[in-house]
Tab-separated table of N, CA, C and O in Angstrom:
chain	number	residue	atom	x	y	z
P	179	UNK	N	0.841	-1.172	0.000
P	179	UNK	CA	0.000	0.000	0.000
P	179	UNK	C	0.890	1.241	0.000
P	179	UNK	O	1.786	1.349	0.838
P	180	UNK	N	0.613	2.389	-1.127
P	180	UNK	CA	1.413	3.358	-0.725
P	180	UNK	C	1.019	4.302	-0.238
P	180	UNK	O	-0.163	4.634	-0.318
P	181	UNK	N	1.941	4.989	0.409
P	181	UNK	CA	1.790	5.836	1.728
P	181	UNK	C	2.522	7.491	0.971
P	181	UNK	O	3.644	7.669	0.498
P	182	UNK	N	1.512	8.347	1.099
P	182	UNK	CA	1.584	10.015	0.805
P	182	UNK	C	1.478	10.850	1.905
P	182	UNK	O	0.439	11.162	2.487
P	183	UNK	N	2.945	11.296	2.228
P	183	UNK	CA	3.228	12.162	3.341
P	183	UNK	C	3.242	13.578	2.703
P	183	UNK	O	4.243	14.078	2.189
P	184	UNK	N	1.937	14.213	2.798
P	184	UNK	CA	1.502	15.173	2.058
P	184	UNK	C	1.310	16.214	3.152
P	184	UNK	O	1.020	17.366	2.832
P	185	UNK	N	1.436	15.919	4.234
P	185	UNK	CA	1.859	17.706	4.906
P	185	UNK	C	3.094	17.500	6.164
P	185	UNK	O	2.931	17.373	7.377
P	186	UNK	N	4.334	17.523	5.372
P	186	UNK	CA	5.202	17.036	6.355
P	186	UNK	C	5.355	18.298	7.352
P	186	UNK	O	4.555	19.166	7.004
P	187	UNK	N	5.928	18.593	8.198
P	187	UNK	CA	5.589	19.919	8.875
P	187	UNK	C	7.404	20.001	9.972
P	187	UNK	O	8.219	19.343	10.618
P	188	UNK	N	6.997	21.523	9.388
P	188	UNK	CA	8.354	22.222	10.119
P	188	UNK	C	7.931	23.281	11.497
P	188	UNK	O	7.080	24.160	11.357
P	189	UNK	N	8.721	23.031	12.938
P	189	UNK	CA	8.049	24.063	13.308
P	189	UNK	C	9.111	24.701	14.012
P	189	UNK	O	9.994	23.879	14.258
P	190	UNK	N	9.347	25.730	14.392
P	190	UNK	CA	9.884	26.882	14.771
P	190	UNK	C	9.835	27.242	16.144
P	190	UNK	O	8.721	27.382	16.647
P	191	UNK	N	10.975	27.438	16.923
P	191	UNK	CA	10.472	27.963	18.315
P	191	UNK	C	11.901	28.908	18.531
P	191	UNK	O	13.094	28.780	18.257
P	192	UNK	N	11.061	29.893	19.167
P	192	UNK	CA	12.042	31.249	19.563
P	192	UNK	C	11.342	31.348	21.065
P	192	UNK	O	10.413	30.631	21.439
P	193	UNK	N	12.125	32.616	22.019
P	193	UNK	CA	12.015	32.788	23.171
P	193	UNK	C	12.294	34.130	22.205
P	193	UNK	O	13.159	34.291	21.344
P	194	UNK	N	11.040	35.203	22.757
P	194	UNK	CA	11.269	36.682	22.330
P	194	UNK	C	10.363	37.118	23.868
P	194	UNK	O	9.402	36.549	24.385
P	195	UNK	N	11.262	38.571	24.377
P	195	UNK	CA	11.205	38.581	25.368
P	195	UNK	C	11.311	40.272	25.418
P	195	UNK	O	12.346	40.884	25.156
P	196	UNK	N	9.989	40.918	25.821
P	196	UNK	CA	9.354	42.313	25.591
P	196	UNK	C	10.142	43.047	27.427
P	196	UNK	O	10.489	42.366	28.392
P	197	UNK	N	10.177	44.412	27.300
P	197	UNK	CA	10.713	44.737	28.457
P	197	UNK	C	9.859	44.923	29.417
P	197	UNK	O	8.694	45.303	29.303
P	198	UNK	N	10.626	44.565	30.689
P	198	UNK	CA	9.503	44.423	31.887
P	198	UNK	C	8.178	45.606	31.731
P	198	UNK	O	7.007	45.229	31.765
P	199	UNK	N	8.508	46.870	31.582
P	199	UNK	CA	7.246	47.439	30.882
P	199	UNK	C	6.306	47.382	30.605
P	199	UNK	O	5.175	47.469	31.082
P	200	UNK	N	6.968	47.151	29.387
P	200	UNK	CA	5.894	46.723	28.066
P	200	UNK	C	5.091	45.144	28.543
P	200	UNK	O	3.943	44.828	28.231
P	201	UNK	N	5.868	44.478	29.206
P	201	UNK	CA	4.819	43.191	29.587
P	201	UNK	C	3.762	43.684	30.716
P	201	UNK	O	2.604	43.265	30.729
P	202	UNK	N	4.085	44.278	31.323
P	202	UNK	CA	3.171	44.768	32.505
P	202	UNK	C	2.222	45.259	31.449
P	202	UNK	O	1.395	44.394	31.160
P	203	UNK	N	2.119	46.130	30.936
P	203	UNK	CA	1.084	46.630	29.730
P	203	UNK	C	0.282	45.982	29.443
P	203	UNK	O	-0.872	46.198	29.811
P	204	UNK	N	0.633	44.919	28.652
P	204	UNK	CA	0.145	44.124	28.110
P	204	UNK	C	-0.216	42.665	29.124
P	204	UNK	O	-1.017	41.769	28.859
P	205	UNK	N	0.423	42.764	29.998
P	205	UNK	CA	-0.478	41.979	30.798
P	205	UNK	C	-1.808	42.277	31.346
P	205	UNK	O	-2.717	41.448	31.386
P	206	UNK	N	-1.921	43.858	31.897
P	206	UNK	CA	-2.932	44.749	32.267
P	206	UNK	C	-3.837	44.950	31.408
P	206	UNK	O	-4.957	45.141	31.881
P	207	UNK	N	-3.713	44.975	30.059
P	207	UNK	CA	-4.547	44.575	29.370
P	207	UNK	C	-5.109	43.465	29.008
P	207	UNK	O	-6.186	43.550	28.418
P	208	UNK	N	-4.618	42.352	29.226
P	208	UNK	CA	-5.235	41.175	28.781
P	208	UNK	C	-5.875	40.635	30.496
P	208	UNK	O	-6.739	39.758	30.472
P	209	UNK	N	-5.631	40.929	31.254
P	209	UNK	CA	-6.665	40.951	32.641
P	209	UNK	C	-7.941	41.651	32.358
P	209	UNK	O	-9.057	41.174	32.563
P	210	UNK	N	-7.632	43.054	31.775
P	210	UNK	CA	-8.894	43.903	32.077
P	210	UNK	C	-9.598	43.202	30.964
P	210	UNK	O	-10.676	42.813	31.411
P	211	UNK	N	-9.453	42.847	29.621
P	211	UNK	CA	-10.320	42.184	28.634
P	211	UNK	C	-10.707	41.283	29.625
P	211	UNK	O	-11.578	41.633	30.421
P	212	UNK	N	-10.109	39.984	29.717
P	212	UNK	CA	-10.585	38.915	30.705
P	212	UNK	C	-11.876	39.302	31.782
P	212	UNK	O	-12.969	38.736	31.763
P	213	UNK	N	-11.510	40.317	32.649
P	213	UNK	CA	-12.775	40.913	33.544
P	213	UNK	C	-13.302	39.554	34.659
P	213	UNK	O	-12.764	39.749	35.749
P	214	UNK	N	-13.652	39.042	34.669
P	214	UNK	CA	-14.705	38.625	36.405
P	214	UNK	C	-14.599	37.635	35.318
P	214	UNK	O	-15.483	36.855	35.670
P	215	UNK	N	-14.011	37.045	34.015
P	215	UNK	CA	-13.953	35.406	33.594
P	215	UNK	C	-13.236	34.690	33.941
P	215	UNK	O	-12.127	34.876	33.440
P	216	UNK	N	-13.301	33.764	34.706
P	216	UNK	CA	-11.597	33.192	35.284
P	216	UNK	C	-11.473	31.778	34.117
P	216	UNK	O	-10.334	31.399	33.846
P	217	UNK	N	-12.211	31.333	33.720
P	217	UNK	CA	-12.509	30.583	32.500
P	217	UNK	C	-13.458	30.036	31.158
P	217	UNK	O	-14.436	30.705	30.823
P	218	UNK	N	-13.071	28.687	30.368
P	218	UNK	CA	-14.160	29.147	29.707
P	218	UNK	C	-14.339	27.470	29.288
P	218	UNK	O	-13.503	26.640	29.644
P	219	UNK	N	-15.318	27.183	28.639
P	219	UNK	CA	-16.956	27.151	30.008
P	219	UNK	C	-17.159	26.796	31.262
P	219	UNK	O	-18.144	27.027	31.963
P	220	UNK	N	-15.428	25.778	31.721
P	220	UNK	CA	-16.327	25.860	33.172
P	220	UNK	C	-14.498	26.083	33.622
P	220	UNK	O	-13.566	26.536	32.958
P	221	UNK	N	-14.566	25.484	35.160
P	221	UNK	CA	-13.661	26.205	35.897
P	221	UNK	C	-12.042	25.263	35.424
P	221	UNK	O	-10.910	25.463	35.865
P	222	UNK	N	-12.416	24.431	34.592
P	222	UNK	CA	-11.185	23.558	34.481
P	222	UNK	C	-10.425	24.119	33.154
P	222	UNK	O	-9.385	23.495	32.941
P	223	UNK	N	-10.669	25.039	32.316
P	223	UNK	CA	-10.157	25.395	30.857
P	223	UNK	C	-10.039	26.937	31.017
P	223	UNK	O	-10.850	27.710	31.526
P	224	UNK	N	-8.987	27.158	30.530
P	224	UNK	CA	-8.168	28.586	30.861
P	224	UNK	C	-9.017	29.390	30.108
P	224	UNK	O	-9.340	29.117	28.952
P	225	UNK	N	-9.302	30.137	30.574
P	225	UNK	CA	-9.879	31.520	29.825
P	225	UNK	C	-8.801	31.888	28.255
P	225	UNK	O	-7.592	32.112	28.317
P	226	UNK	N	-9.439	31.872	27.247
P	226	UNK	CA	-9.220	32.123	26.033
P	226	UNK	C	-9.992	33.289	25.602
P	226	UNK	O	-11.208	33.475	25.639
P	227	UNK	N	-8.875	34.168	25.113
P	227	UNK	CA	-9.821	35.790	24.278
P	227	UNK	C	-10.355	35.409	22.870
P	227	UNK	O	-11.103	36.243	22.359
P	228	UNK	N	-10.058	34.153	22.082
P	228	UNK	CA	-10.976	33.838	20.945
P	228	UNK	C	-12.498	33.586	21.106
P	228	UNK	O	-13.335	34.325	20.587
P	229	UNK	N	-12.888	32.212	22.054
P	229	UNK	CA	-14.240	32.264	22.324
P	229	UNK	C	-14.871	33.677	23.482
P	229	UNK	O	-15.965	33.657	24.047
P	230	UNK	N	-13.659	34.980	23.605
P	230	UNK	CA	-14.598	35.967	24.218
P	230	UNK	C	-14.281	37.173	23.840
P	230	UNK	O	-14.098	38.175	24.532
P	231	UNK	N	-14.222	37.023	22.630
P	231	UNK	CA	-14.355	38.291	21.858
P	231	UNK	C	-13.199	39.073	21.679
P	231	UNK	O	-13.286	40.143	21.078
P	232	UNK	N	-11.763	38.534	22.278
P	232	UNK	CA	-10.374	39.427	21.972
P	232	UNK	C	-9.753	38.202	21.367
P	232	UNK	O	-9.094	37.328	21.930
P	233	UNK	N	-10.103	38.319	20.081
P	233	UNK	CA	-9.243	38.224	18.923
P	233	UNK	C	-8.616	38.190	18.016
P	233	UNK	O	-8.277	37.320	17.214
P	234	UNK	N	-8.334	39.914	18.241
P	234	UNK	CA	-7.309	40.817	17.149
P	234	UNK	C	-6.207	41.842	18.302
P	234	UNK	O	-6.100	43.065	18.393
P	235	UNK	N	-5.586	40.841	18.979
P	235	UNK	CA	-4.748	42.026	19.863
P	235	UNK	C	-3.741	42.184	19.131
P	235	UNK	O	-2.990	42.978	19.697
P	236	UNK	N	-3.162	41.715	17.787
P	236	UNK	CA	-2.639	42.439	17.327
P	236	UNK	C	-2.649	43.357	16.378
P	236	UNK	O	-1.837	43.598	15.485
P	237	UNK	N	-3.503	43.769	16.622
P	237	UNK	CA	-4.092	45.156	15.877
P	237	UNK	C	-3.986	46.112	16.978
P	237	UNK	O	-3.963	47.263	16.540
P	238	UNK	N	-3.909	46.041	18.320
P	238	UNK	CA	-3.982	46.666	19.541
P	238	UNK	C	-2.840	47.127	19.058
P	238	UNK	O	-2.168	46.443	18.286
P	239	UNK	N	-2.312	48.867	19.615
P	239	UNK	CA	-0.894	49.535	19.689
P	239	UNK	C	-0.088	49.297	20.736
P	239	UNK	O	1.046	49.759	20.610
P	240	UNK	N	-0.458	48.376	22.320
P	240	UNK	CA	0.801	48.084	22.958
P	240	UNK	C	0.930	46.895	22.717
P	240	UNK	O	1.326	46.334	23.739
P	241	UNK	N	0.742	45.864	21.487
P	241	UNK	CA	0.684	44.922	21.145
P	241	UNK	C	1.787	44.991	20.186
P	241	UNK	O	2.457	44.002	19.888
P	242	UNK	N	1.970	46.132	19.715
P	242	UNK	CA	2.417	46.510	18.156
P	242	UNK	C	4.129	45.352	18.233
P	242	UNK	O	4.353	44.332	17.582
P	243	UNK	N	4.928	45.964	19.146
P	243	UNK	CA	5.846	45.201	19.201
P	243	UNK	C	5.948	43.879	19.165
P	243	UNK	O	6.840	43.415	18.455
P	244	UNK	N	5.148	43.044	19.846
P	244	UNK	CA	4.962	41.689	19.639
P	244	UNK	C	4.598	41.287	18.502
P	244	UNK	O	5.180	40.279	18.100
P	245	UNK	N	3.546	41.901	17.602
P	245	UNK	CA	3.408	41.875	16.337
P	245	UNK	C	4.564	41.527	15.758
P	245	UNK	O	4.860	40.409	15.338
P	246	UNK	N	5.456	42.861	15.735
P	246	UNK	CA	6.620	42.798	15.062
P	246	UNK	C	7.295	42.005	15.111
P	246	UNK	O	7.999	41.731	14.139
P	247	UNK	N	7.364	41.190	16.472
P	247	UNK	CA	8.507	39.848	16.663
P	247	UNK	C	7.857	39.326	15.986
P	247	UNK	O	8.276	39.321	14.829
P	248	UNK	N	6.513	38.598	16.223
P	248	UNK	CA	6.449	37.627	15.112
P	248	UNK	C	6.471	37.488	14.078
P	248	UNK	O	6.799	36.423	13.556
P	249	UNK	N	6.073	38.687	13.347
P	249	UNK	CA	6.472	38.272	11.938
P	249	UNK	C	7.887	38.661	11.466
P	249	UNK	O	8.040	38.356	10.283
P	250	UNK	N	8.767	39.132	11.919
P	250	UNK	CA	10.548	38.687	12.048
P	250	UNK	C	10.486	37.700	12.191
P	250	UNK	O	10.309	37.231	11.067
P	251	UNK	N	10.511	36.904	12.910
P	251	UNK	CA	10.441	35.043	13.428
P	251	UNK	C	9.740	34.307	11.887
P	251	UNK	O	10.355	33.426	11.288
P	252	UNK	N	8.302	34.873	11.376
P	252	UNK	CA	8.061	34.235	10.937
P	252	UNK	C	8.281	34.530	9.052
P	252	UNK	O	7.727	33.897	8.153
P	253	UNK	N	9.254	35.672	8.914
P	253	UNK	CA	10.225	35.760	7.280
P	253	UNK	C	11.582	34.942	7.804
P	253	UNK	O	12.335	34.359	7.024
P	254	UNK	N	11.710	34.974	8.765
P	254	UNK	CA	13.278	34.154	8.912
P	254	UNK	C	12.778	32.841	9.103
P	254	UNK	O	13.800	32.155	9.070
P	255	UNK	N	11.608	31.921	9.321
P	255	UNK	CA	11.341	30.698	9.458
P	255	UNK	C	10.704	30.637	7.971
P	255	UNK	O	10.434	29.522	7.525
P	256	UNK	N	10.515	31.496	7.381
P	256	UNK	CA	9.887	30.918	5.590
P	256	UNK	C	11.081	31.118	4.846
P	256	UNK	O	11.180	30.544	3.761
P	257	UNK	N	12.413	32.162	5.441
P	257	UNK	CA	13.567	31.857	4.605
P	257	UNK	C	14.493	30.608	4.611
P	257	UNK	O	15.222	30.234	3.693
P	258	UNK	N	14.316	30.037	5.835
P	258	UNK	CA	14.992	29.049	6.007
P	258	UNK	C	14.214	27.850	5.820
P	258	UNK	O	14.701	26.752	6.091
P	259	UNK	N	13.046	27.976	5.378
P	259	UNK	CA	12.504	26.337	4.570
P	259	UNK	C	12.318	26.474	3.051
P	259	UNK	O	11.640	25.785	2.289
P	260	UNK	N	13.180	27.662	2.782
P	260	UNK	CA	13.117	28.126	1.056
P	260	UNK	C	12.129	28.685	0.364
P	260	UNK	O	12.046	28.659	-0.864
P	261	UNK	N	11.132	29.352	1.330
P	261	UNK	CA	10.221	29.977	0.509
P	261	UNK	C	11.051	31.562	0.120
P	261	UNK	O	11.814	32.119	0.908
P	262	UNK	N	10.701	32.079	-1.226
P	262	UNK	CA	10.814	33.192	-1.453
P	262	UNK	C	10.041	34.246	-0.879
P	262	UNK	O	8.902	34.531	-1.250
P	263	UNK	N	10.888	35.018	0.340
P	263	UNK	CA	9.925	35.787	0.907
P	263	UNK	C	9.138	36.875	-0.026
P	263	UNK	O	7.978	37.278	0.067
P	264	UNK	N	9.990	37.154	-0.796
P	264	UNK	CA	9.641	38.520	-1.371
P	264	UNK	C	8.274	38.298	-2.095
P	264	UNK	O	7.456	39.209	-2.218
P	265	UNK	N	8.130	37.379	-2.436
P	265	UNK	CA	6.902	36.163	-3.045
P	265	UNK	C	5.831	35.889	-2.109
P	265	UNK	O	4.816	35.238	-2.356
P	266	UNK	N	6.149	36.452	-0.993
P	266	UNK	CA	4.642	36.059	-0.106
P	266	UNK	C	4.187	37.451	0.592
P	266	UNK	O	4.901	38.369	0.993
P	267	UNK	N	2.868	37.330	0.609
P	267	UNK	CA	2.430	38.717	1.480
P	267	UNK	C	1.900	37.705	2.733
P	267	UNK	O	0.891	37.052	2.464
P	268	UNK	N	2.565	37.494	4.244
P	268	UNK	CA	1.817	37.551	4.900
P	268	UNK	C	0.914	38.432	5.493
P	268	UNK	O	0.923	39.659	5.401
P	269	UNK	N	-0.331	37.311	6.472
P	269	UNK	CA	-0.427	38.413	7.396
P	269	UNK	C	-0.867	37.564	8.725
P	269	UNK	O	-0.668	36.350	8.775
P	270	UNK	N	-1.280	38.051	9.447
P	270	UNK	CA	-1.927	37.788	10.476
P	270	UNK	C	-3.594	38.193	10.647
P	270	UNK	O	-4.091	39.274	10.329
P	271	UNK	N	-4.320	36.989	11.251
P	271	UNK	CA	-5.457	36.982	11.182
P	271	UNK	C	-6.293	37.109	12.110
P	271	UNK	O	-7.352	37.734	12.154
P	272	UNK	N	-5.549	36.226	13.165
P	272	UNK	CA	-6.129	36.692	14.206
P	272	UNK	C	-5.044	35.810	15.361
P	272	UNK	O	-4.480	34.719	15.273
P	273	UNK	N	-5.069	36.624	16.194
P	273	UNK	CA	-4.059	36.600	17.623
P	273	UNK	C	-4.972	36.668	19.068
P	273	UNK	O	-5.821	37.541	18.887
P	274	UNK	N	-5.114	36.100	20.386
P	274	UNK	CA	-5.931	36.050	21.373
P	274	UNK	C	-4.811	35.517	22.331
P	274	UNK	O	-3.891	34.785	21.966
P	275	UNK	N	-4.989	35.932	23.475
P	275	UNK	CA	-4.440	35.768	25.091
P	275	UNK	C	-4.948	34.817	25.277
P	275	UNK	O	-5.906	34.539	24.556
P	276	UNK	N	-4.581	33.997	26.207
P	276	UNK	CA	-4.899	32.763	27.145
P	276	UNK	C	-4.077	32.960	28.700
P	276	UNK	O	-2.905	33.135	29.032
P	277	UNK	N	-5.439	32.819	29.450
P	277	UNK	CA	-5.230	33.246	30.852
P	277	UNK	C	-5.625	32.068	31.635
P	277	UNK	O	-6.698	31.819	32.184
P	278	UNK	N	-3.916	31.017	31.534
P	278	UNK	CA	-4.512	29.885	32.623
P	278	UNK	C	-4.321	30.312	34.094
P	278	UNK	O	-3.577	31.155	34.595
P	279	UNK	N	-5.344	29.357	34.698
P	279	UNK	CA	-5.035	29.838	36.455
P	279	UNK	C	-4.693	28.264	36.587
P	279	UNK	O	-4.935	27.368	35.778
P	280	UNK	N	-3.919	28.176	38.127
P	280	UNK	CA	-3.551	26.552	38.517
P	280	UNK	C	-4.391	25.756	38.325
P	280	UNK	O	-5.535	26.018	38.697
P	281	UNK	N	-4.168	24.809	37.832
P	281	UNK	CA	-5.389	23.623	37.594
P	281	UNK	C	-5.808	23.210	36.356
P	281	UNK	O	-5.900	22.056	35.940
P	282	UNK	N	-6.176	24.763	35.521
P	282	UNK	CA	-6.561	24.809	34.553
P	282	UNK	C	-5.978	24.107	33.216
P	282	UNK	O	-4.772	24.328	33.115
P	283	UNK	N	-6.394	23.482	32.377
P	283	UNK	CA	-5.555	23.275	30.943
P	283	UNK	C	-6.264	23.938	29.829
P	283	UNK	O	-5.800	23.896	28.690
C-alpha cells in the first residue's frame, strides 16, 4: 500500500522577550479584557480571548511590538525552509491571550 506524506511539517520555536514594561502593559490589558472570567466554560479550561471576543490584539498599539517579533520570526522561518519571501504577502489573522489559572488546561 502506498503511503503520501503530504503535509510534512516544520516548526519553529524562539524565546522573544518584551521589556519588563511593556509586559506589565500588556499583561494589564489582557486581565482587564478577561474581567470577572476566570474561565471558559467551566472552571477547568483557561480563559481564552478567541471564544470571548479578543481576537485581534494584534491590531492593539501596545501589542504593536509583539506583532513585530512575530512576523521577524516568521520571514526568517519561511527563509529558512526556502520559501521566497519577497513572493509572499503575509499576514496575520487573528491573535488572542490565554489566561490559565492553577489547575486549569
Amino acid at each position: 500500500m502506498p503511503i503520501d506524506t503530504w503535509f510534512p511539517l516544520a516548526i519553529a520555536r524562539e524565546t522573544i522577550c518584551p521589556s519588563d514594561d511593556l509586559l506589565g502593559t500588556m499583561q494589564q490589558h489582557v486581565l482587564a479584557w478577561r474581567g470577572d472570567v476566570f474561565a471558559n466554560p467551566s472552571g477547568e479550561s483557561a480563559w481564552t480571548g478567541d471564544v470571548n471576543g479578543v481576537a485581534a490584539i494584534h491590531e492593539h498599539p501596545d501589542f504593536a511590538w509583539l506583532r513585530q517579533q512575530v512576523e521577524a520570526q516568521v520571514i526568517q522561518y519561511c527563509q529558512q525552509i526556502g520559501f521566497d519571501t519577497d513572493a509572499l504577502e503575509l499576514m496575520i489573522q487573528r491573535a488572542w491571550p490565554i489566561v490559565s489559572e492553577p489547575g486549569q488546561s
